Amino acid sequence: VARDRRDHREADLDRRALRLVGVFRHRHRAAAHFAVDAWNAAALEPGDGVEALHVLTAERQPFDAIFMDCEMPNMDGYTATQRIRQWERAEQRAPLYICGVSAHVMRDYRDRAFAAGMDDFIAKPLQRSELERVIELLRRRLGPPPADAADGSS
């Protein structure tokens, strides 16, 4: 496994780092950390939907994607996603890629995630293969890094 992780890192060194927001209940955060390490990603970790909404609307730096826990205290991921989508429209911003994360795997929960405005949905416990699928989908969606990122200059 360690060799596989190193291979992923070496293959991604020439790519721009992904800028991720992982919004998970505290006990699930550790399971997602390997995505940051293995895919050369920079991440923020607000603790609930209220914090996520604040981070996304207050930060000056753009993000590429959000992994949004659907069930959180204060504001759940469904509501946070709806509010993020409202903010994007009001600010005329391109929609962020939002991947819902839930322990509930029944179709009703997936449908609710998509109805709230999420782009994808993965189940807990988080599986490496599912995170890899989403990260690679993001890489393809974002395209090649800008020329200055590929050569290491800024």
GROMACS .gro file of C-alpha atoms in nm:
model
  154
    1VAL     CA    1   0.000   0.000   0.000
    2ALA     CA    2   0.282   0.241   0.083
    3ARG     CA    3   0.432   0.184  -0.263
    4ASP     CA    4   0.094   0.250  -0.430
    5ARG     CA    5   0.057   0.578  -0.239
    6ARG     CA    6   0.406   0.690  -0.342
    7ASP     CA    7   0.331   0.603  -0.707
    8HIS     CA    8   0.014   0.816  -0.695
    9ARG     CA    9   0.206   1.106  -0.542
   10GLU     CA   10   0.487   1.085  -0.798
   11ALA     CA   11   0.239   1.069  -1.086
   12ASP     CA   12   0.057   1.376  -0.954
   13LEU     CA   13   0.360   1.596  -0.879
   14ASP     CA   14   0.328   1.764  -1.218
   15ARG     CA   15  -0.037   1.849  -1.159
   16ARG     CA   16  -0.183   2.146  -0.977
   17ALA     CA   17  -0.283   2.061  -0.623
   18LEU     CA   18  -0.654   2.008  -0.577
   19ARG     CA   19  -0.814   2.253  -0.337
   20LEU     CA   20  -1.062   2.052  -0.135
   21VAL     CA   21  -1.301   2.125   0.146
   22GLY     CA   22  -1.383   1.821   0.357
   23VAL     CA   23  -1.689   1.874   0.574
   24PHE     CA   24  -1.717   1.575   0.805
   25ARG     CA   25  -1.833   1.508   1.156
   26HIS     CA   26  -1.522   1.493   1.372
   27ARG     CA   27  -1.509   1.114   1.399
   28HIS     CA   28  -1.503   1.070   1.018
   29ARG     CA   29  -1.226   1.318   0.936
   30ALA     CA   30  -0.937   1.076   0.975
   31ALA     CA   31  -1.081   0.847   0.709
   32ALA     CA   32  -1.057   1.122   0.446
   33HIS     CA   33  -0.706   1.247   0.527
   34PHE     CA   34  -0.532   1.009   0.289
   35ALA     CA   35  -0.694   1.189  -0.006
   36VAL     CA   36  -0.508   1.504   0.092
   37ASP     CA   37  -0.179   1.319   0.124
   38ALA     CA   38  -0.206   1.086  -0.172
   39TRP     CA   39  -0.340   1.334  -0.428
   40ASN     CA   40  -0.132   1.643  -0.356
   41ALA     CA   41  -0.438   1.826  -0.228
   42ALA     CA   42  -0.477   2.126  -0.004
   43ALA     CA   43  -0.776   2.099   0.225
   44LEU     CA   44  -0.982   2.287   0.479
   45GLU     CA   45  -1.198   2.104   0.730
   46PRO     CA   46  -1.489   2.301   0.868
   47GLY     CA   47  -1.677   2.099   1.131
   48ASP     CA   48  -2.035   2.142   1.013
   49GLY     CA   49  -2.254   2.296   0.745
   50VAL     CA   50  -2.259   2.640   0.909
   51GLU     CA   51  -1.878   2.655   0.915
   52ALA     CA   52  -1.858   2.521   0.559
   53LEU     CA   53  -2.091   2.790   0.432
   54HIS     CA   54  -1.886   3.057   0.610
   55VAL     CA   55  -1.554   2.923   0.478
   56LEU     CA   56  -1.679   2.901   0.121
   57THR     CA   57  -1.840   3.243   0.113
   58ALA     CA   58  -1.567   3.425   0.309
   59GLU     CA   59  -1.251   3.275   0.161
   60ARG     CA   60  -1.080   3.461  -0.118
   61GLN     CA   61  -0.919   3.149  -0.262
   62PRO     CA   62  -1.120   2.927  -0.494
   63PHE     CA   63  -1.187   2.564  -0.417
   64ASP     CA   64  -1.220   2.275  -0.660
   65ALA     CA   65  -1.450   2.047  -0.465
   66ILE     CA   66  -1.634   1.981  -0.143
   67PHE     CA   67  -1.679   1.645   0.027
   68MET     CA   68  -1.997   1.717   0.223
   69ASP     CA   69  -2.115   1.495   0.507
   70CYS     CA   70  -2.491   1.483   0.469
   71GLU     CA   71  -2.567   1.437   0.841
   72MET     CA   72  -2.407   1.699   1.066
   73PRO     CA   73  -2.511   1.906   1.365
   74ASN     CA   74  -2.611   2.274   1.331
   75MET     CA   75  -2.674   2.252   0.954
   76ASP     CA   76  -2.683   1.928   0.760
   77GLY     CA   77  -2.503   1.880   0.429
   78TYR     CA   78  -2.825   1.894   0.228
   79THR     CA   79  -2.912   2.241   0.360
   80ALA     CA   80  -2.550   2.360   0.333
   81THR     CA   81  -2.541   2.247  -0.032
   82GLN     CA   82  -2.866   2.430  -0.109
   83ARG     CA   83  -2.728   2.748   0.047
   84ILE     CA   84  -2.397   2.714  -0.137
   85ARG     CA   85  -2.587   2.679  -0.466
   86GLN     CA   86  -2.797   2.989  -0.382
   87TRP     CA   87  -2.479   3.183  -0.302
   88GLU     CA   88  -2.313   3.070  -0.627
   89ARG     CA   89  -2.612   3.192  -0.829
   90ALA     CA   90  -2.631   3.523  -0.643
   91GLU     CA   91  -2.257   3.582  -0.690
   92GLN     CA   92  -2.261   3.450  -1.047
   93ARG     CA   93  -1.998   3.191  -0.962
   94ALA     CA   94  -1.934   2.863  -1.137
   95PRO     CA   95  -2.073   2.575  -0.934
   96LEU     CA   96  -1.830   2.385  -0.714
   97TYR     CA   97  -1.824   2.009  -0.740
   98ILE     CA   98  -2.000   1.881  -0.427
   99CYS     CA   99  -1.978   1.514  -0.336
  100GLY     CA  100  -2.222   1.404  -0.067
  101VAL     CA  101  -2.103   1.154   0.192
  102SER     CA  102  -2.344   0.949   0.402
  103ALA     CA  103  -2.371   0.623   0.593
  104HIS     CA  104  -2.719   0.591   0.444
  105VAL     CA  105  -2.702   0.405   0.115
  106MET     CA  106  -3.069   0.371   0.030
  107ARG     CA  107  -3.183   0.537  -0.291
  108ASP     CA  108  -3.393   0.797  -0.105
  109TYR     CA  109  -3.077   0.944   0.054
  110ARG     CA  110  -2.893   0.954  -0.279
  111ASP     CA  111  -3.194   1.119  -0.442
  112ARG     CA  112  -3.210   1.375  -0.161
  113ALA     CA  113  -2.841   1.455  -0.212
  114PHE     CA  114  -2.887   1.514  -0.584
  115ALA     CA  115  -3.206   1.714  -0.525
  116ALA     CA  116  -3.012   1.939  -0.285
  117GLY     CA  117  -2.761   2.014  -0.563
  118MET     CA  118  -2.482   1.764  -0.495
  119ASP     CA  119  -2.294   1.631  -0.798
  120ASP     CA  120  -2.196   1.292  -0.661
  121PHE     CA  121  -2.256   1.069  -0.362
  122ILE     CA  122  -2.037   0.818  -0.179
  123ALA     CA  123  -2.110   0.598   0.120
  124LYS     CA  124  -1.941   0.574   0.457
  125PRO     CA  125  -1.732   0.415   0.567
  126LEU     CA  126  -1.521   0.588   0.304
  127GLN     CA  127  -1.356   0.346   0.066
  128ARG     CA  128  -1.029   0.433  -0.100
  129SER     CA  129  -1.161   0.318  -0.439
  130GLU     CA  130  -1.457   0.557  -0.418
  131LEU     CA  131  -1.238   0.852  -0.319
  132GLU     CA  132  -0.999   0.764  -0.602
  133ARG     CA  133  -1.291   0.761  -0.845
  134VAL     CA  134  -1.406   1.107  -0.734
  135ILE     CA  135  -1.053   1.253  -0.732
  136GLU     CA  136  -0.979   1.121  -1.082
  137LEU     CA  137  -1.315   1.254  -1.204
  138LEU     CA  138  -1.216   1.594  -1.063
  139ARG     CA  139  -0.875   1.575  -1.230
  140ARG     CA  140  -1.041   1.507  -1.567
  141ARG     CA  141  -1.298   1.780  -1.511
  142LEU     CA  142  -1.032   2.038  -1.425
  143GLY     CA  143  -0.809   1.946  -1.716
  144PRO     CA  144  -0.432   1.990  -1.731
  145PRO     CA  145  -0.267   2.230  -1.489
  146PRO     CA  146  -0.181   2.581  -1.607
  147ALA     CA  147   0.163   2.604  -1.770
  148ASP     CA  148   0.316   2.784  -1.469
  149ALA     CA  149   0.191   2.510  -1.232
  150ALA     CA  150   0.329   2.231  -1.450
  151ASP     CA  151   0.683   2.373  -1.456
  152GLY     CA  152   0.684   2.453  -1.083
  153SER     CA  153   0.703   2.831  -1.120
  154SER     CA  154   0.447   3.073  -0.984
   0.00000   0.00000   0.00000
